[in-house]
Coordinates of C-alpha atoms and ligand atoms in Angstrom, one line a residue:
M1 CA -1.2 -42.9 -5.4
E2 CA -1.9 -39.7 -7.3
T3 CA 0.9 -38.3 -9.8
I4 CA 1.8 -35.2 -11.2
Q5 CA -0.7 -34.0 -14.0
T6 CA 0.2 -31.9 -16.7
I7 CA -3.2 -30.0 -17.9
Q8 CA -3.6 -28.4 -21.1
T9 CA -4.5 -24.9 -20.9
R10 CA -4.8 -21.5 -23.2
P11 CA -3.4 -18.0 -22.5
F12 CA -5.8 -15.2 -21.0
T13 CA -5.1 -12.1 -22.5
D14 CA -5.9 -9.8 -19.4
Q15 CA -3.2 -11.3 -16.9
K16 CA -1.2 -8.0 -17.1
P17 CA 0.0 -7.1 -13.4
G18 CA -1.1 -3.5 -12.5
T19 CA 0.3 -1.2 -9.7
S20 CA 0.4 -4.2 -7.3
G21 CA -0.1 -7.5 -8.9
L22 CA -2.9 -9.0 -10.8
R23 CA -6.4 -7.7 -9.4
K24 CA -9.8 -8.9 -10.8
K25 CA -13.2 -10.1 -9.7
V26 CA -13.3 -13.1 -7.9
R27 CA -15.5 -14.7 -10.6
V28 CA -12.6 -13.9 -13.1
F29 CA -10.2 -15.8 -10.6
Q30 CA -12.7 -18.7 -10.6
Q31 CA -12.6 -19.4 -14.4
P32 CA -11.0 -22.8 -14.9
H33 CA -7.4 -22.6 -15.3
Y34 CA -7.4 -18.7 -14.7
L35 CA -5.5 -18.6 -11.5
Q36 CA -3.4 -21.7 -12.3
N37 CA -2.0 -20.2 -15.4
F38 CA -0.8 -17.2 -13.4
V39 CA 0.9 -19.3 -10.7
Q40 CA 2.4 -21.4 -13.4
S41 CA 3.6 -18.2 -15.0
I42 CA 5.0 -17.0 -11.5
V43 CA 7.1 -20.4 -11.2
D44 CA 8.3 -20.1 -14.9
A45 CA 9.7 -16.7 -14.2
L46 CA 11.9 -18.0 -11.3
P47 CA 15.4 -19.2 -11.9
E48 CA 16.0 -22.6 -11.2
S49 CA 18.2 -21.5 -8.1
G50 CA 14.8 -19.5 -6.8
R51 CA 12.9 -22.8 -6.3
Q52 CA 14.0 -23.4 -2.8
R53 CA 11.5 -21.8 -0.4
L54 CA 8.5 -19.7 -0.9
V55 CA 6.0 -18.0 1.3
V56 CA 2.3 -18.1 0.9
G57 CA -0.6 -16.0 2.5
G58 CA -3.3 -13.6 2.1
D59 CA -5.5 -11.2 3.8
G60 CA -8.4 -13.9 4.2
R61 CA -10.7 -12.6 1.8
F62 CA -13.5 -14.7 0.0
Y63 CA -11.4 -17.5 -2.2
N64 CA -8.1 -17.1 -0.2
R65 CA -8.3 -20.7 1.0
E66 CA -9.3 -22.3 -2.3
A67 CA -6.5 -20.2 -4.0
I68 CA -4.1 -21.6 -1.3
Q69 CA -4.9 -24.9 -1.9
I70 CA -4.6 -24.5 -5.9
I71 CA -1.3 -22.7 -5.4
L72 CA 0.1 -25.5 -3.0
E73 CA -0.8 -28.1 -5.9
I74 CA 0.9 -26.0 -8.4
L75 CA 4.1 -25.5 -6.4
V76 CA 4.2 -29.2 -5.2
A77 CA 3.9 -30.2 -8.9
N78 CA 6.8 -27.8 -9.7
G79 CA 9.1 -29.2 -7.3
I80 CA 9.5 -26.3 -5.1
R81 CA 11.3 -27.5 -1.9
E82 CA 9.7 -25.7 0.9
V83 CA 6.4 -23.7 1.3
L84 CA 5.7 -21.6 4.3
V85 CA 2.0 -21.0 4.7
G86 CA 0.3 -18.5 7.3
E87 CA -2.0 -20.2 9.5
G88 CA -5.4 -20.3 8.1
G89 CA -3.8 -19.1 5.0
I90 CA -3.5 -15.6 6.7
L91 CA -0.4 -13.5 6.6
S92 CA -0.6 -9.5 6.4
T93 CA 1.4 -8.0 3.3
P94 CA 4.0 -6.7 5.5
A95 CA 4.2 -10.0 7.3
V96 CA 4.9 -11.6 4.0
S97 CA 7.6 -9.4 3.3
N98 CA 9.2 -10.0 6.7
L99 CA 8.9 -14.0 6.6
I100 CA 10.6 -13.9 3.2
R101 CA 13.5 -11.8 4.7
Q102 CA 13.8 -13.7 8.1
T103 CA 13.8 -17.3 6.4
G104 CA 15.9 -16.6 3.4
A105 CA 13.0 -17.6 1.1
D106 CA 13.5 -17.0 -2.6
G107 CA 10.0 -15.2 -2.6
G108 CA 6.5 -15.1 -1.7
I109 CA 2.9 -15.2 -3.3
V110 CA 0.6 -12.6 -1.5
L111 CA -3.3 -13.1 -2.0
S112 CA -5.1 -9.7 -1.7
A113 CA -7.0 -6.9 -3.4
S114 CA -5.9 -4.8 -0.5
H115 CA -8.4 -2.1 0.2
N116 CA -10.9 -3.3 -2.3
P117 CA -14.1 -5.2 -1.0
G118 CA -14.1 -9.0 -0.7
G119 CA -17.1 -11.5 -1.4
P120 CA -18.2 -13.8 -4.2
D121 CA -18.9 -10.5 -6.4
E122 CA -16.0 -8.5 -5.3
D123 CA -12.2 -8.5 -5.7
F124 CA -9.3 -10.8 -5.7
G125 CA -5.7 -10.3 -6.2
I126 CA -2.4 -12.1 -6.4
K127 CA 1.2 -10.7 -6.5
F128 CA 4.7 -12.0 -6.3
N129 CA 7.4 -10.6 -4.1
N130 CA 11.3 -11.3 -4.6
A131 CA 13.8 -12.5 -2.3
S132 CA 14.2 -9.1 -0.7
G133 CA 10.7 -9.1 0.2
A134 CA 9.6 -6.3 -2.2
P135 CA 7.1 -6.7 -5.0
A136 CA 8.4 -7.9 -8.0
P137 CA 10.1 -5.1 -10.2
E138 CA 8.7 -4.4 -13.6
S139 CA 11.4 -6.8 -15.3
V140 CA 9.9 -9.8 -13.5
T141 CA 6.2 -8.9 -13.7
Q142 CA 6.8 -8.4 -17.4
K143 CA 8.3 -11.8 -17.6
I144 CA 5.3 -13.3 -15.7
F145 CA 3.0 -11.5 -18.2
D146 CA 4.8 -12.8 -21.1
S147 CA 4.6 -16.2 -20.0
T148 CA 0.8 -15.9 -19.3
R149 CA 0.4 -14.8 -23.0
S150 CA 1.9 -18.0 -24.4
I151 CA 1.3 -20.6 -21.6
Q152 CA -0.1 -24.0 -23.0
Q153 CA 0.2 -26.2 -19.8
Y154 CA 0.6 -26.2 -16.3
R155 CA 1.4 -28.8 -13.7
R156 CA -0.4 -29.7 -10.6
M157 CA -0.2 -32.6 -8.1
P158 CA -3.6 -33.3 -6.7
L159 CA -3.5 -32.9 -2.9
P160 CA -6.2 -33.7 -0.2
P161 CA -7.5 -30.5 1.2
V162 CA -4.6 -29.1 3.3
D163 CA -5.3 -28.1 7.0
L164 CA -3.7 -25.0 7.8
S165 CA -4.0 -25.0 11.3
A166 CA -0.5 -23.6 12.8
G167 CA 2.1 -26.2 13.4
R168 CA 1.0 -28.4 10.8
S169 CA 3.7 -29.8 8.6
Y170 CA 3.4 -32.0 5.5
R171 CA 5.6 -33.7 3.0
F172 CA 4.2 -33.9 -0.6
L173 CA 6.4 -35.5 -3.1
D174 CA 9.8 -33.4 -2.9
T175 CA 8.0 -30.4 -1.1
D176 CA 7.9 -29.6 2.7
V177 CA 4.9 -27.5 3.5
H178 CA 5.0 -26.0 7.1
V179 CA 2.1 -23.9 8.5
V180 CA 3.4 -20.8 10.3
S181 CA 2.1 -18.4 12.8
S182 CA 0.5 -15.1 11.1
V183 CA 1.6 -13.2 13.7
D184 CA 4.9 -14.4 16.0
D185 CA 7.8 -13.3 13.5
Y186 CA 6.1 -9.9 12.9
A187 CA 5.4 -9.1 16.2
R188 CA 9.1 -10.1 17.1
L189 CA 10.3 -7.8 14.6
M190 CA 8.5 -4.9 15.8
T191 CA 10.3 -5.6 19.2
T192 CA 13.5 -4.9 17.6
L193 CA 12.3 -1.6 16.1
F194 CA 10.7 0.1 18.8
D195 CA 10.8 0.4 22.6
F196 CA 8.2 -1.7 23.8
D197 CA 8.8 -0.9 27.5
R198 CA 8.4 2.8 27.1
L199 CA 5.3 2.0 24.9
R200 CA 3.9 -0.2 27.2
D201 CA 4.2 2.1 30.1
A202 CA 2.2 4.9 28.4
V203 CA -0.3 2.9 26.7
S204 CA -1.1 0.6 29.8
Q205 CA -1.3 3.4 32.1
G206 CA -3.4 5.4 29.8
R207 CA -1.0 8.4 29.4
V208 CA -1.3 8.1 25.9
N209 CA -4.6 6.7 24.6
L210 CA -4.8 4.8 21.4
Q211 CA -7.7 3.4 19.2
F212 CA -7.2 1.1 16.5
D213 CA -9.9 0.0 13.7
A214 CA -8.8 -3.3 11.9
M215 CA -11.8 -3.0 9.7
H216 CA -12.5 -6.7 9.7
A217 CA -9.5 -7.2 7.9
V218 CA -6.1 -9.1 8.2
T219 CA -4.6 -6.7 11.1
G220 CA -7.1 -8.1 13.5
P221 CA -5.0 -10.5 15.1
Y222 CA -1.9 -8.4 14.9
A223 CA -3.4 -5.7 16.7
R224 CA -4.7 -7.9 19.5
R225 CA -1.2 -9.3 19.9
I226 CA 0.9 -6.1 19.6
F227 CA -1.5 -3.3 21.2
H228 CA -3.4 -5.6 23.5
D229 CA -1.2 -8.5 24.6
M230 CA 2.0 -6.6 24.3
L231 CA 1.1 -3.0 25.0
G232 CA -1.8 -3.4 27.4
L233 CA -4.2 -1.5 25.6
K234 CA -7.8 -2.3 26.7
P235 CA -9.9 -4.4 24.3
A236 CA -12.7 -1.6 24.0
F237 CA -10.0 0.5 22.4
L238 CA -9.5 -2.3 19.4
H239 CA -12.4 -2.1 16.9
N240 CA -13.5 -4.9 14.4
V241 CA -10.4 -7.0 15.2
S242 CA -12.2 -10.2 14.0
P243 CA -11.2 -10.8 10.2
S244 CA -14.0 -11.9 7.9
E245 CA -14.1 -13.1 4.4
D246 CA -16.2 -9.9 3.3
F247 CA -14.6 -7.4 5.9
G248 CA -17.9 -7.3 7.7
G249 CA -19.6 -6.4 4.3
G250 CA -17.6 -3.1 4.3
H251 CA -14.9 -1.7 2.2
P252 CA -11.6 -2.0 4.0
D253 CA -10.2 1.1 2.9
P254 CA -8.9 3.1 5.9
N255 CA -9.8 6.7 5.1
R256 CA -12.7 9.3 5.9
V257 CA -15.4 7.5 4.0
H258 CA -14.7 3.9 4.8
A259 CA -13.2 4.1 8.5
H260 CA -16.2 6.4 9.0
D261 CA -16.8 5.1 12.7
L262 CA -13.5 5.9 13.8
W263 CA -13.5 9.2 12.1
E264 CA -16.8 10.1 13.9
R265 CA -15.3 9.0 17.2
M266 CA -12.1 10.8 16.7
M267 CA -14.0 13.9 15.8
S268 CA -16.3 13.6 19.1
A269 CA -15.8 13.3 22.8
Q270 CA -14.9 9.6 22.4
A271 CA -11.5 10.8 20.7
T272 CA -8.4 9.2 22.0
D273 CA -4.9 10.8 21.7
L274 CA -4.2 8.6 18.6
G275 CA -6.6 7.0 16.4
A276 CA -5.7 4.5 13.6
A277 CA -6.9 2.1 11.1
S278 CA -5.5 -0.2 8.5
D279 CA -6.5 -1.9 5.3
G280 CA -7.5 -5.3 3.9
D281 CA -4.0 -6.6 3.7
G282 CA -2.4 -4.4 6.6
D283 CA -0.1 -2.5 4.4
R284 CA -2.2 1.0 4.6
N285 CA -2.7 3.0 7.9
M286 CA -4.6 6.2 8.4
I287 CA -3.6 8.3 11.2
M288 CA -5.7 10.9 13.3
G289 CA -5.5 12.8 16.5
R290 CA -8.3 14.2 18.6
N291 CA -10.4 16.4 15.9
T292 CA -7.4 16.0 13.6
F293 CA -6.9 14.1 10.4
V294 CA -3.0 13.6 9.5
S295 CA -3.0 13.2 5.5
P296 CA -0.5 10.5 4.7
S297 CA 1.9 12.9 2.9
D298 CA 2.0 14.9 6.3
S299 CA 2.4 11.7 8.2
L300 CA 5.2 10.6 6.1
A301 CA 7.0 14.0 6.7
L302 CA 6.3 14.1 10.5
I303 CA 7.7 10.8 10.8
A304 CA 10.9 11.8 9.2
E305 CA 11.0 15.0 11.2
H306 CA 10.7 12.9 14.5
S307 CA 12.7 10.1 13.4
A308 CA 15.0 10.5 16.5
C309 CA 11.9 9.3 18.5
I310 CA 11.7 5.9 16.7
P311 CA 14.7 3.6 17.9
Q312 CA 14.8 1.9 14.2
F313 CA 16.0 5.2 13.0
R314 CA 18.2 6.5 15.8
S315 CA 21.4 5.5 13.7
G316 CA 20.1 8.0 11.2
L317 CA 17.6 8.2 8.1
I318 CA 20.3 8.3 5.6
G319 CA 17.7 8.9 2.9
V320 CA 13.9 9.1 2.2
A321 CA 11.6 8.4 -0.7
R322 CA 8.0 9.4 -1.8
S323 CA 6.1 8.4 -5.0
M324 CA 5.8 11.3 -7.5
P325 CA 2.2 12.2 -6.7
T326 CA 2.8 12.5 -2.9
S327 CA 3.1 16.0 -1.4
T328 CA 6.6 17.7 -1.3
A329 CA 6.2 18.0 2.6
I330 CA 8.8 15.4 3.0
D331 CA 11.3 17.1 0.7
R332 CA 11.4 20.1 3.0
V333 CA 12.2 18.1 6.0
A334 CA 14.8 15.8 4.1
A335 CA 16.5 19.2 2.8
A336 CA 16.5 20.3 6.7
L337 CA 18.0 16.9 7.5
G338 CA 20.5 17.3 5.0
I339 CA 19.6 13.9 3.4
P340 CA 18.2 13.1 -0.1
C341 CA 14.7 12.5 -1.1
Y342 CA 14.2 10.2 -3.8
E343 CA 11.0 10.7 -6.2
T344 CA 9.7 7.4 -7.5
P345 CA 6.5 6.6 -9.7
T346 CA 3.4 5.1 -7.9
G347 CA 3.8 1.6 -6.6
W348 CA 5.8 0.2 -3.6
K349 CA 7.9 -1.8 -5.9
F350 CA 9.9 1.2 -7.0
F351 CA 11.3 1.7 -3.4
G352 CA 12.8 -1.7 -3.4
N353 CA 16.1 -0.9 -5.1
L354 CA 16.7 2.2 -3.0
L355 CA 16.0 0.4 0.0
D356 CA 18.1 -2.6 -0.9
A357 CA 21.1 -0.3 -1.9
G358 CA 20.8 1.3 1.6
K359 CA 20.0 4.7 -0.2
V360 CA 16.6 5.4 2.0
R361 CA 15.5 4.1 5.2
L362 CA 11.7 5.5 5.0
C363 CA 9.4 5.7 2.3
G364 CA 5.8 6.9 1.7
E365 CA 2.9 7.4 -0.7
E366 CA -0.3 9.6 -0.6
S367 CA -2.2 6.5 -1.0
F368 CA -2.0 5.9 2.9
G369 CA 1.3 3.9 2.8
T370 CA 4.5 4.4 5.0
S371 CA 7.2 2.1 6.1
G372 CA 10.7 1.8 6.7
D373 CA 13.7 -0.4 5.9
H374 CA 12.5 -3.4 8.1
V375 CA 10.5 -4.8 5.2
R376 CA 10.2 -3.9 1.7
E377 CA 6.3 -3.3 1.8
K378 CA 4.4 -0.6 3.6
D379 CA 3.1 -1.4 6.9
G380 CA 0.1 -0.3 8.5
V381 CA 0.8 -1.4 12.2
W382 CA 4.3 -0.2 12.1
A383 CA 3.1 3.3 11.2
V384 CA 1.0 3.3 14.2
L385 CA 3.8 2.3 16.3
C386 CA 5.8 5.0 14.9
W387 CA 3.3 7.7 15.8
L388 CA 2.9 6.3 19.3
S389 CA 6.7 6.6 19.8
I390 CA 6.4 10.0 18.4
L391 CA 3.5 11.0 20.9
V392 CA 5.3 9.2 23.9
E393 CA 8.7 10.9 23.2
T394 CA 7.6 14.4 22.5
G395 CA 4.7 14.7 25.1
L396 CA 2.9 16.6 22.3
S397 CA -0.6 16.0 20.7
V398 CA -1.1 15.1 17.1
Q399 CA -2.6 18.5 16.4
E400 CA 0.4 20.3 18.1
L401 CA 2.8 18.2 16.1
L402 CA 1.3 19.2 13.0
Q403 CA 0.9 23.0 13.6
R404 CA 4.6 23.0 14.7
H405 CA 5.6 21.3 11.4
W406 CA 3.7 23.6 9.2
A407 CA 4.8 26.6 11.0
R408 CA 8.5 25.4 10.4
F409 CA 8.2 23.8 7.0
G410 CA 5.2 25.4 5.6
R411 CA 2.1 23.5 4.8
S412 CA 1.4 21.5 1.6
Y413 CA -2.6 21.7 1.3
Y414 CA -2.9 18.4 -0.5
C415 CA -6.0 16.8 -2.0
R416 CA -6.9 14.2 -4.5
H417 CA -9.7 14.3 -6.9
D418 CA -10.8 10.9 -8.4
Y419 CA -12.8 10.3 -11.6
E420 CA -14.2 6.7 -11.1
G421 CA -16.1 4.6 -13.2
L422 CA -14.7 6.0 -16.7
A423 CA -14.7 4.1 -19.8
A424 CA -11.0 3.2 -20.4
P425 CA -10.4 4.9 -23.8
A426 CA -12.0 8.2 -22.4
A427 CA -9.7 8.3 -19.6
E428 CA -6.7 7.3 -21.9
A429 CA -7.8 10.6 -23.7
V430 CA -7.4 12.8 -21.1
M431 CA -4.0 11.9 -20.3
Q432 CA -3.1 11.9 -24.3
G433 CA -4.8 15.2 -24.6
L434 CA -2.9 16.8 -21.8
L435 CA 0.3 16.0 -23.4
A436 CA -0.7 17.0 -26.8
D437 CA -1.9 20.3 -25.4
A438 CA 1.0 20.7 -23.1
D439 CA 2.6 23.8 -24.7
T440 CA -0.9 25.6 -24.5
I441 CA -1.3 24.8 -21.1
A442 CA 2.2 25.7 -20.0
R443 CA 1.2 29.4 -21.1
Q444 CA -1.8 29.6 -18.7
S445 CA -1.6 30.6 -15.0
F446 CA -3.7 30.1 -12.0
A447 CA -4.5 32.6 -9.2
G448 CA -1.5 34.5 -10.7
N449 CA 1.0 31.8 -10.5
A450 CA 2.8 30.7 -13.7
I451 CA 3.1 27.3 -15.1
A452 CA 6.9 26.3 -15.2
K453 CA 6.4 23.1 -17.2
V454 CA 3.9 20.4 -18.2
D455 CA 5.6 16.9 -18.7
S456 CA 5.3 13.3 -18.4
F457 CA 6.9 11.7 -15.4
T458 CA 9.9 9.4 -16.4
Y459 CA 11.9 7.6 -13.7
A460 CA 15.4 6.5 -14.2
D461 CA 16.1 4.1 -11.4
P462 CA 19.4 5.4 -9.6
V463 CA 20.3 1.6 -8.7
D464 CA 20.0 -0.4 -11.9
G465 CA 19.4 2.2 -14.4
S466 CA 15.9 1.0 -15.5
I467 CA 13.7 3.5 -17.2
S468 CA 9.9 3.6 -16.3
A469 CA 8.2 6.1 -18.7
N470 CA 4.6 7.6 -18.6
Q471 CA 4.1 7.4 -14.8
G472 CA 1.8 10.5 -14.8
V473 CA 1.4 14.0 -16.4
R474 CA 2.5 16.7 -14.3
I475 CA 1.5 20.3 -14.3
L476 CA 4.2 22.2 -12.4
F477 CA 4.1 25.9 -11.2
E478 CA 6.9 28.1 -10.7
N479 CA 6.0 28.4 -7.0
G480 CA 6.4 24.7 -6.4
N481 CA 2.7 24.2 -6.4
R482 CA 1.5 21.0 -8.5
I483 CA -1.2 19.3 -10.3
V484 CA -0.7 15.4 -11.3
Y485 CA -2.5 13.2 -13.4
R486 CA -2.5 9.4 -13.7
L487 CA -4.7 6.5 -14.2
S488 CA -5.3 4.1 -11.4
G489 CA -3.4 0.7 -11.8
T490 CA -5.5 -1.0 -9.0
G491 CA -9.0 -1.2 -10.3
T492 CA -10.7 -4.3 -11.3
D493 CA -13.3 -3.0 -14.1
S494 CA -13.7 0.5 -15.3
A495 CA -11.0 3.2 -15.2
T496 CA -10.1 5.7 -12.5
L497 CA -8.5 9.2 -13.3
R498 CA -6.8 10.4 -10.4
V499 CA -6.1 14.3 -10.1
Y500 CA -3.5 15.3 -7.5
L501 CA -3.4 19.0 -5.9
E502 CA -0.7 20.5 -4.2
Q503 CA -0.4 23.9 -3.0
I504 CA 2.3 25.0 -0.7
E505 CA 1.4 27.7 1.9
Q506 CA 4.2 29.4 4.1
R507 CA 2.1 32.4 5.3
M508 CA 1.6 31.7 9.2
D509 CA -2.1 33.1 9.1
H510 CA -3.0 30.7 6.3
L511 CA -2.1 27.3 7.8
Q512 CA -5.5 26.4 9.2
H513 CA -7.8 26.2 6.3
D514 CA -9.5 23.1 5.4
A515 CA -7.5 21.2 2.7
L516 CA -10.3 20.2 0.4
E517 CA -11.6 23.7 0.5
F518 CA -8.4 25.3 -0.2
N519 CA -7.8 23.5 -3.4
R520 CA -11.5 23.6 -4.6
E521 CA -10.5 26.4 -7.2
L522 CA -7.2 24.5 -8.2
G523 CA -9.4 21.1 -8.9
R524 CA -11.8 23.3 -11.1
F525 CA -8.7 24.5 -13.1
A526 CA -7.3 20.9 -13.3
H527 CA -10.6 19.8 -14.5
Q528 CA -11.1 22.4 -17.2
V529 CA -7.4 22.3 -18.8
A530 CA -7.6 18.6 -18.8
Q531 CA -11.1 18.8 -20.5
I532 CA -12.1 16.0 -18.3
G533 CA -15.9 16.9 -18.8
A534 CA -15.7 17.0 -22.7
L535 CA -13.7 13.8 -23.2
T536 CA -15.1 11.8 -20.1
G537 CA -18.7 13.1 -19.5
A538 CA -17.9 13.4 -16.0
Q539 CA -18.8 16.9 -14.7
A540 CA -17.0 16.5 -11.2
P541 CA -14.8 14.2 -9.5
S542 CA -16.7 11.4 -7.7
V543 CA -14.5 11.0 -4.6
M544 CA -12.5 14.0 -3.1
T545 CA -10.0 13.0 -0.3
Ligands
G16_601 C1 -1.0 -0.3 -4.3 C2 0.4 -0.1 -4.4 C3 0.7 1.4 -3.8 C4 0.4 2.4 -4.8 C5 -1.2 2.3 -4.8 C6 -1.8 3.0 -5.7 O1 -1.4 -0.1 -2.9 O2 0.8 -1.2 -3.4 O3 2.3 1.5 -3.5 O4 0.5 3.7 -4.2 O5 -1.6 1.0 -5.1 O6 -3.0 2.9 -6.3 P1 -3.6 3.1 -7.7 O7 -2.8 2.8 -8.8 O8 -5.0 3.0 -7.8 O9 -3.5 4.8 -7.6 P2 -2.4 -1.2 -2.5 O10 -2.6 -0.8 -0.9 O11 -3.6 -1.2 -3.3 O12 -1.5 -2.6 -2.6

């Protein structure tokens, strides 16, 4: 009989969680003790009373299964009473959040590097979600990080390879391990939020046509169950629904570049009323109509505007929230609805307190994330069901919905310019330089529009009062236009500088421009005032979306 081993280790200095947990190259995670140190640090951050039940699952990328075996050995050795693992180790990020909430678990461990590619030379990630199903707040991630900096040993119980077929249960020492369906609980939750009878009528009879691209990632099984089995969508409208460890060699990021096939189909005669894609771990979404792309910020605003079409929200939205760089389109809808709109730093974890306190019911981010108060993560499949509900209830096309929205609320022309592959010190220098030159920049103007102020965004959480400083530099124009600069917190090697551009247009005859084109000059201005070329050597953004 094996016994619990205490393994001597040494701290790694690079285990500080970023925007969404710890993300590194697979080879970094494969170093002896690397993953083990981090998992033991998560356990050490849990209070004694928080060690009863944990959920574990991931997006199925390369190293998912090996990581789950390692995690189980550590959780058993640390006496966690019960562990629920997704079938085959698979659970989408919103499904983990849901399982934590449905089972009253103390938290969960999510294995994913989201939209980053997978494979032996690609990315892996791990994060901890708390008992409400939300990504751990900074107070907890800091505790985990502190522990990784001082850890000297971890505990493991050697286990035979654990078969993760659904329905299997095991007892290892004091720990019960149950392998649960990846999809059942999540699909059940969706039926409580949407009118599946009405959606099925529309979809199965082809009155509203949908196509969905799972990008060979985790949402494949969810899409098959919900869109095909439950709503009667023909299999030909489901693309890339077989998950693979390397996402079919692709980049599971639902945007124009990486969901290119869907994009092309939606811009051609093969278009359907609604086209959608989701990312590696199923929390992001991209929404399209015939010949139409809906920017994530507009998607959020339109879901709020038409929330009465969504049974989940029929009792009232109460409040909404967006991350600071996300466009202000939703602010205008919230004002019209007479509800508050909160502005948080980037990172879904910042919505957790607002949702738990019942201050908001709908949240979203420019980074292709939207969700409601049913879980504490963004939720890709859910966002598609929202849009489907809006199309079914209004009888309008995606394009008509957008046009009406812009005519009523004005249009936020919104773009993001990414400067990838920068040396970290150079990227930092841009951020520091902006603050150092804030007064000089504030005296400039763009296209006749004066700058009201240049500042660094600080968030005071209205629920627990915690302060998060340095969450991005803003150039705020007097007419409401904005430029926002921040450094990405999800990369695994070099630094990425993100520049977010927003220009609000109310004139009816100026609502139909191409957003990239519309913001091109503002992008040049943003590049120049921040001295990006001089400080980083980058003469232009590498990606513009
Ligand atoms: C993660 C967070 C999101 C956040 C995004 C920003 O997304 O969950 O809340 O908006 O990162 O990424 P960056 O720091 O690179 O701008 P995901 O889908 O990668 O988990």
